[in-house]
Short mmCIF file of C-alpha atoms and ligand atoms in Angstrom, two decimals:
data_model
loop_
_atom_site.label_atom_id
_atom_site.label_comp_id
_atom_site.label_asym_id
_atom_site.label_seq_id
_atom_site.Cartn_x
_atom_site.Cartn_y
_atom_site.Cartn_z
CA MET A 1 104.47 108.49 27.21
CA THR A 2 104.75 107.31 30.58
CA TRP A 3 107.30 107.20 33.14
CA ALA A 4 106.78 104.04 33.97
CA ILE A 5 109.91 102.63 35.41
CA ALA A 6 109.74 98.68 35.17
CA GLY A 7 110.34 96.55 38.11
CA GLY A 8 112.49 99.50 39.69
CA THR A 9 115.79 99.49 37.62
CA ARG A 10 117.63 101.95 37.27
CA ARG A 11 117.45 103.35 33.22
CA SER A 12 119.99 105.82 31.80
CA ALA A 13 120.46 106.85 28.35
CA ARG A 14 123.21 109.26 26.71
CA ALA A 15 122.56 112.04 24.37
CA PRO A 16 124.34 114.90 22.00
CA GLY A 17 125.44 118.67 22.13
CA LYS A 18 124.94 119.66 19.51
CA CYS A 19 126.19 122.89 17.23
CA ILE A 20 124.70 124.42 15.13
CA LEU A 21 127.05 125.40 10.80
CA PHE A 22 124.27 127.92 9.14
CA GLY A 23 120.63 128.96 10.27
CA GLU A 24 120.57 129.98 13.87
CA HIS A 25 117.07 131.88 14.50
CA SER A 26 115.79 131.55 10.68
CA VAL A 27 114.81 128.52 11.58
CA VAL A 28 112.58 129.73 14.00
CA HIS A 29 110.97 131.74 11.71
CA GLY A 30 110.76 128.54 9.10
CA GLY A 31 114.15 129.21 7.39
CA PRO A 32 116.40 126.12 6.62
CA GLU A 33 119.23 124.63 8.86
CA LEU A 34 122.06 122.59 8.97
CA LEU A 35 123.24 121.19 12.69
CA LEU A 36 125.89 118.83 13.74
CA ALA A 37 125.97 116.08 16.68
CA LEU A 38 128.62 116.71 18.81
CA ASP A 39 130.31 113.78 20.43
CA LEU A 40 129.59 115.36 23.92
CA ASP A 41 127.02 113.50 25.69
CA VAL A 42 124.37 114.87 28.46
CA GLU A 43 123.80 111.46 31.07
CA VAL A 44 119.81 111.13 32.05
CA SER A 45 118.46 108.02 34.35
CA LEU A 46 115.84 107.56 36.23
CA SER A 47 115.41 105.07 38.72
CA ARG A 48 112.91 104.26 41.73
CA SER A 49 113.22 107.82 44.71
CA ALA A 50 112.30 107.15 48.63
CA GLU A 51 111.23 111.18 48.84
CA GLY A 52 109.03 112.04 45.90
CA ILE A 53 111.09 113.36 42.57
CA THR A 54 114.68 114.57 42.76
CA LEU A 55 117.34 116.08 40.37
CA ASN A 56 120.46 114.52 41.30
CA GLY A 57 119.28 113.69 44.67
CA ASN A 58 117.75 116.79 45.60
CA PRO A 59 114.12 118.09 45.67
CA THR A 60 114.54 121.56 45.55
CA THR A 61 116.49 120.86 42.29
CA ALA A 62 114.40 119.42 40.84
CA SER A 63 111.73 121.84 41.58
CA GLU A 64 113.32 124.45 39.99
CA ASN A 65 114.61 123.28 36.58
CA PRO A 66 112.30 124.52 33.95
CA TYR A 67 113.15 121.36 31.42
CA LEU A 68 111.73 118.82 34.12
CA GLN A 69 109.00 120.56 35.21
CA SER A 70 108.34 121.05 31.51
CA ALA A 71 108.07 117.20 31.25
CA LEU A 72 106.27 116.55 34.52
CA VAL A 73 103.30 119.59 33.59
CA ARG A 74 103.37 117.74 30.07
CA TRP A 75 103.40 113.56 30.97
CA PRO A 76 102.27 114.05 35.23
CA THR A 77 102.88 111.01 37.22
CA ARG A 78 102.55 109.69 40.63
CA GLU A 79 105.81 107.39 40.60
CA ARG A 80 108.50 109.24 42.74
CA ILE A 81 111.12 109.06 40.56
CA ALA A 82 114.69 110.16 40.86
CA VAL A 83 116.38 112.13 37.75
CA ARG A 84 120.17 111.82 37.87
CA THR A 85 122.29 113.77 35.37
CA THR A 86 125.63 114.62 34.05
CA SER A 87 127.36 117.01 30.79
CA GLN A 88 130.35 116.85 29.15
CA VAL A 89 128.31 120.18 27.88
CA PRO A 90 128.63 123.12 29.35
CA ARG A 91 125.86 125.34 30.39
CA SER A 92 124.41 127.57 28.14
CA ALA A 93 127.03 128.19 26.22
CA GLY A 94 124.77 127.74 22.62
CA LEU A 95 126.18 123.92 22.44
CA GLY A 96 122.63 122.41 22.89
CA SER A 97 122.64 121.30 26.88
CA SER A 98 119.37 121.63 27.43
CA ALA A 99 118.46 119.92 24.33
CA ALA A 100 120.01 116.92 25.50
CA PHE A 101 118.86 116.89 28.28
CA CYS A 102 115.16 116.87 27.10
CA SER A 103 115.80 114.42 24.40
CA GLY A 104 117.66 112.23 27.08
CA LEU A 105 114.44 112.22 29.50
CA ALA A 106 112.26 111.65 26.33
CA THR A 107 114.13 109.13 25.30
CA LEU A 108 113.78 107.71 28.94
CA LEU A 109 110.12 108.06 28.36
CA ARG A 110 108.15 105.16 27.92
CA PRO A 111 106.16 105.59 24.16
CA SER A 112 103.10 104.03 24.02
CA PRO A 113 102.73 101.27 20.93
CA THR A 114 101.73 103.38 18.33
CA GLU A 115 104.71 105.83 18.57
CA GLY A 116 107.36 105.01 16.78
CA PRO A 117 110.93 106.85 16.83
CA ALA A 118 110.03 110.77 15.89
CA SER A 119 107.61 111.13 19.02
CA VAL A 120 111.00 111.12 20.77
CA ALA A 121 111.61 114.17 18.15
CA GLN A 122 108.63 115.54 19.15
CA ALA A 123 108.72 114.97 23.29
CA ALA A 124 112.55 116.58 22.98
CA PHE A 125 111.03 119.99 21.17
CA GLU A 126 108.06 119.97 23.51
CA ILE A 127 109.57 119.73 26.80
CA GLU A 128 111.81 122.13 25.71
CA ARG A 129 109.51 124.81 24.02
CA GLY A 130 107.86 123.95 27.02
CA ALA A 131 110.20 124.88 29.29
CA GLN A 132 111.38 127.55 27.37
CA GLY A 133 108.64 128.93 25.44
CA VAL A 134 110.11 129.95 22.54
CA GLY A 135 112.05 128.00 19.45
CA SER A 136 112.58 125.05 16.84
CA PRO A 137 113.35 121.29 17.21
CA GLY A 138 116.43 121.79 15.41
CA ASP A 139 118.46 121.32 18.19
CA THR A 140 116.43 118.61 19.76
CA SER A 141 116.42 116.43 16.72
CA ALA A 142 119.93 117.12 15.98
CA SER A 143 120.24 115.47 19.57
CA VAL A 144 117.78 112.77 18.63
CA ALA A 145 118.87 111.37 14.97
CA GLY A 146 122.80 112.55 15.82
CA GLY A 147 124.91 113.51 12.42
CA LEU A 148 124.83 115.87 10.59
CA ILE A 149 121.00 117.35 10.13
CA THR A 150 119.09 119.55 7.90
CA VAL A 151 115.95 121.48 9.46
CA ASN A 152 113.83 122.93 6.96
CA SER A 153 115.48 121.93 3.78
CA GLU A 154 114.57 119.11 0.74
CA VAL A 155 118.18 118.23 0.98
CA GLY A 156 119.15 115.25 2.92
CA GLU A 157 117.11 111.45 3.93
CA SER A 158 114.16 112.44 5.90
CA LEU A 159 113.61 111.36 9.15
CA TRP A 160 110.46 113.25 10.54
CA THR A 161 108.30 116.37 10.56
CA VAL A 162 108.10 117.90 14.14
CA ALA A 163 104.70 119.84 14.58
CA ASP A 164 103.69 122.87 17.23
CA GLY A 165 100.24 123.86 17.16
CA ASP A 166 99.74 124.27 12.98
CA ARG A 167 103.31 125.00 12.85
CA ARG A 168 105.75 122.26 10.75
CA TRP A 169 110.19 121.42 10.74
CA THR A 170 110.76 118.92 8.34
CA VAL A 171 113.96 117.35 9.68
CA ARG A 172 115.86 115.47 7.61
CA GLN A 173 119.81 113.46 7.99
CA LEU A 174 122.51 114.15 5.84
CA ALA A 175 125.77 111.61 5.21
CA ALA A 176 128.39 113.76 3.79
CA PRO A 177 132.44 113.77 3.83
CA PRO A 178 133.80 114.21 7.03
CA LEU A 179 134.97 118.26 7.93
CA PRO A 180 136.38 118.45 10.70
CA VAL A 181 135.66 122.04 13.49
CA VAL A 182 136.44 123.57 16.74
CA VAL A 183 133.64 124.94 18.39
CA ALA A 184 134.90 126.53 21.54
CA TYR A 185 133.26 128.37 24.48
CA SER A 186 133.43 132.58 25.26
CA GLY A 187 132.91 131.54 29.09
CA VAL A 188 130.29 134.31 28.77
CA PRO A 189 126.38 132.45 29.00
CA ARG A 190 123.21 134.05 27.93
CA SER A 191 119.38 132.87 27.08
CA THR A 192 118.23 131.12 24.29
CA ALA A 193 114.77 132.77 24.81
CA ASP A 194 116.48 136.02 25.57
CA ALA A 195 118.58 136.59 22.04
CA VAL A 196 114.82 135.06 20.17
CA ARG A 197 112.73 137.50 20.92
CA ALA A 198 115.62 140.14 20.48
CA VAL A 199 116.18 138.33 17.34
CA GLY A 200 112.38 138.59 16.45
CA ARG A 201 111.54 142.27 17.21
CA ARG A 202 114.46 142.61 14.23
CA LEU A 203 112.80 140.46 11.72
CA ALA A 204 109.54 142.42 12.39
CA GLN A 205 110.44 145.78 10.78
CA PRO A 206 109.97 146.01 7.67
CA ASP A 207 113.26 144.81 6.03
CA GLY A 208 112.77 141.47 8.38
CA PRO A 209 111.41 139.74 4.76
CA ALA A 210 114.52 140.45 2.62
CA LEU A 211 116.82 139.36 5.53
CA LEU A 212 114.93 135.87 6.40
CA GLU A 213 115.73 135.84 2.95
CA SER A 214 119.12 136.52 3.31
CA PHE A 215 120.03 133.81 5.62
CA ALA A 216 118.16 130.81 3.65
CA ASP A 217 120.62 131.89 0.94
CA VAL A 218 123.62 131.59 2.98
CA THR A 219 122.27 128.89 4.81
CA ARG A 220 121.21 126.73 1.02
CA GLU A 221 124.94 128.26 -0.26
CA GLY A 222 126.49 126.72 3.04
CA ILE A 223 124.32 122.88 2.77
CA ASP A 224 125.10 122.52 -0.41
CA ALA A 225 129.61 123.02 0.28
CA VAL A 226 128.95 121.19 3.10
CA ARG A 227 127.58 117.81 1.06
CA GLY A 228 130.63 118.79 -1.61
CA GLY A 229 132.89 118.50 0.38
CA ASP A 230 134.28 122.25 0.45
CA ALA A 231 135.87 123.68 2.96
CA ALA A 232 136.71 127.39 1.54
CA ARG A 233 132.94 127.50 0.57
CA VAL A 234 131.63 126.05 3.25
CA GLY A 235 134.25 128.78 5.02
CA ARG A 236 132.76 131.81 2.34
CA ALA A 237 129.38 130.53 3.77
CA MET A 238 130.33 131.45 7.32
CA LYS A 239 131.62 134.94 7.56
CA ARG A 240 128.57 135.80 5.31
CA ASN A 241 126.15 134.01 7.89
CA GLN A 242 128.47 135.80 11.15
CA GLN A 243 127.64 139.07 9.12
CA LEU A 244 123.59 138.31 9.16
CA LEU A 245 123.38 137.61 12.82
CA ARG A 246 125.57 140.71 13.53
CA ASP A 247 122.86 142.62 11.56
CA VAL A 248 120.71 140.94 13.69
CA GLY A 249 122.47 141.76 16.85
CA VAL A 250 123.10 139.13 18.80
CA SER A 251 127.03 138.81 18.34
CA HIS A 252 129.13 140.14 21.58
CA PRO A 253 132.67 141.27 21.63
CA ARG A 254 134.03 138.14 23.56
CA LEU A 255 132.73 136.25 20.57
CA GLU A 256 134.21 139.00 18.47
CA GLU A 257 137.59 138.66 19.84
CA LEU A 258 137.06 134.61 19.55
CA LEU A 259 136.98 135.16 15.77
CA THR A 260 139.79 137.51 15.12
CA ALA A 261 142.12 135.05 16.83
CA VAL A 262 141.55 131.83 14.70
CA GLU A 263 141.02 134.55 11.05
CA PRO A 264 144.39 133.89 9.91
CA HIS A 265 143.85 129.75 10.45
CA ALA A 266 139.72 129.20 9.12
CA GLU A 267 138.63 128.92 5.88
CA GLY A 268 135.74 130.81 8.15
CA ALA A 269 134.24 130.59 11.14
CA LYS A 270 131.19 132.62 12.84
CA LEU A 271 128.70 132.32 16.50
CA THR A 272 126.80 129.12 17.20
CA GLY A 273 123.66 128.82 18.18
CA ALA A 274 121.66 132.01 20.07
CA GLY A 275 124.72 134.56 20.18
CA LEU A 276 124.98 137.45 22.29
CA GLY A 277 127.31 135.09 24.53
CA GLY A 278 127.85 131.54 23.89
CA SER A 279 130.15 129.76 21.62
CA VAL A 280 131.45 129.92 18.25
CA VAL A 281 132.07 127.59 15.67
CA VAL A 282 135.32 127.52 13.43
CA VAL A 283 136.47 124.79 10.34
CA PRO A 284 140.41 124.58 9.85
CA ARG A 285 142.35 125.72 7.10
CA PRO A 286 144.41 122.27 6.15
CA GLY A 287 147.08 121.34 9.15
CA GLU A 288 146.10 124.28 11.53
CA LEU A 289 143.41 122.22 13.63
CA GLU A 290 146.14 122.13 16.40
CA THR A 291 146.58 126.47 15.77
CA VAL A 292 143.08 126.94 16.12
CA VAL A 293 142.47 125.09 19.59
CA LYS A 294 145.32 126.28 20.75
CA ARG A 295 144.26 130.21 20.03
CA LEU A 296 140.70 129.90 20.61
CA ALA A 297 142.60 128.30 24.66
CA ARG A 298 145.04 131.59 24.89
CA ALA A 299 142.29 133.89 23.90
CA GLY A 300 140.16 132.53 26.97
CA ALA A 301 137.53 129.98 25.43
CA VAL A 302 137.18 126.01 26.03
CA ALA A 303 137.91 124.11 22.90
CA TRP A 304 137.15 121.69 21.89
CA ALA A 305 138.30 119.39 18.28
CA ILE A 306 135.35 117.88 16.62
CA GLY A 307 136.64 115.37 14.44
CA SER A 308 133.08 112.87 14.08
CA PRO A 309 130.39 113.65 14.28
CA GLY A 310 127.83 112.67 18.11
CA ARG A 311 125.89 109.29 17.52
CA GLY A 312 122.01 110.72 18.60
CA ALA A 313 120.23 109.63 21.60
CA ALA A 314 119.86 106.17 22.98
CA VAL A 315 119.04 104.04 25.87
CA ARG A 316 122.45 102.34 27.57
CA PRO A 317 122.79 99.79 29.96
CA ASP A 318 123.45 99.54 33.20
CA PRO A 319 126.89 98.51 33.84
O1 PMV B 401 121.74 128.27 21.78
P1 PMV B 401 120.61 127.05 21.64
O2 PMV B 401 122.01 126.41 22.29
O3 PMV B 401 119.65 127.33 22.55
O4 PMV B 401 120.34 127.30 19.87
C1 PMV B 401 119.42 128.00 20.15
C2 PMV B 401 119.32 128.42 18.50
C3 PMV B 401 118.00 129.26 18.10
O5 PMV B 401 117.87 128.45 16.54
C4 PMV B 401 118.67 130.67 17.86
C5 PMV B 401 116.78 129.25 18.43
C6 PMV B 401 116.46 127.87 18.34
O6 PMV B 401 115.67 127.31 19.05
O7 PMV B 401 116.22 126.90 16.91
#
């Protein structure tokens, strides 16, 4: 991978955010996970800069952005590069804004002739991991691939394997009937790394392996229900997954308020992402999608109805 900006022209890419339907946290410890790319994008562009490396026109912002710095540590360059980014995905909300930024950057890096599409997923993960120090490649792979993906599961069409030392995560694409969901940001920002470390400590206790097995079990059930297009079964699995996330200590009073607000109108709902704040994902009962969005908004959240999944990261032609 290199930063070469051919002929000095501006190149841009878009990459989607994501929501985790099942298996967050346990995926870090090898468990299965199911993710949906959102139709909310982050845009990233690279062009020549007059003054070193800048982010949205500012060299200080560039030097303070852990993701850009992580990419520059991994692929050092003498080029002067202006990085620009805009986002439809709120930051620190559990909806994959950082993963989408990393995927956008990785999409714009130029692979060597021997590198295939899997290298973009690997590069996006390495950028995010370098900045966060912990975590799995689920978020970045969802953003690179788009659609519905599974991690550490036998289900779906094989896409790639992402490696970190001797650890491996297999990533597969899942074709499934449409499942309308609503995602909503609580307005409480949080750190993914803090939540991942806290859950790691919890899972190191004697009942950790049993808890991990319960996460794996509910995620397999959820994947099967999504494949079968059975929204009621998906909802039941989401409720069980949410209880496990409470048990490992990553729910939050604001998230619980949002879950209570939608309860009568939802097949199921749970937090999505690292928790301790951030967002929830809801599968509405038939005909109740608008009511769910309204109730979340009335409870103070910012809600999006997600009809079709987002498309994977791609270079876009400049206007
Ligand atoms: O909250 P987010 O969007 O950073 O998602 C984190 C998902 C975790 O499973 C908690 C960590 C990971 O890297 O998979």
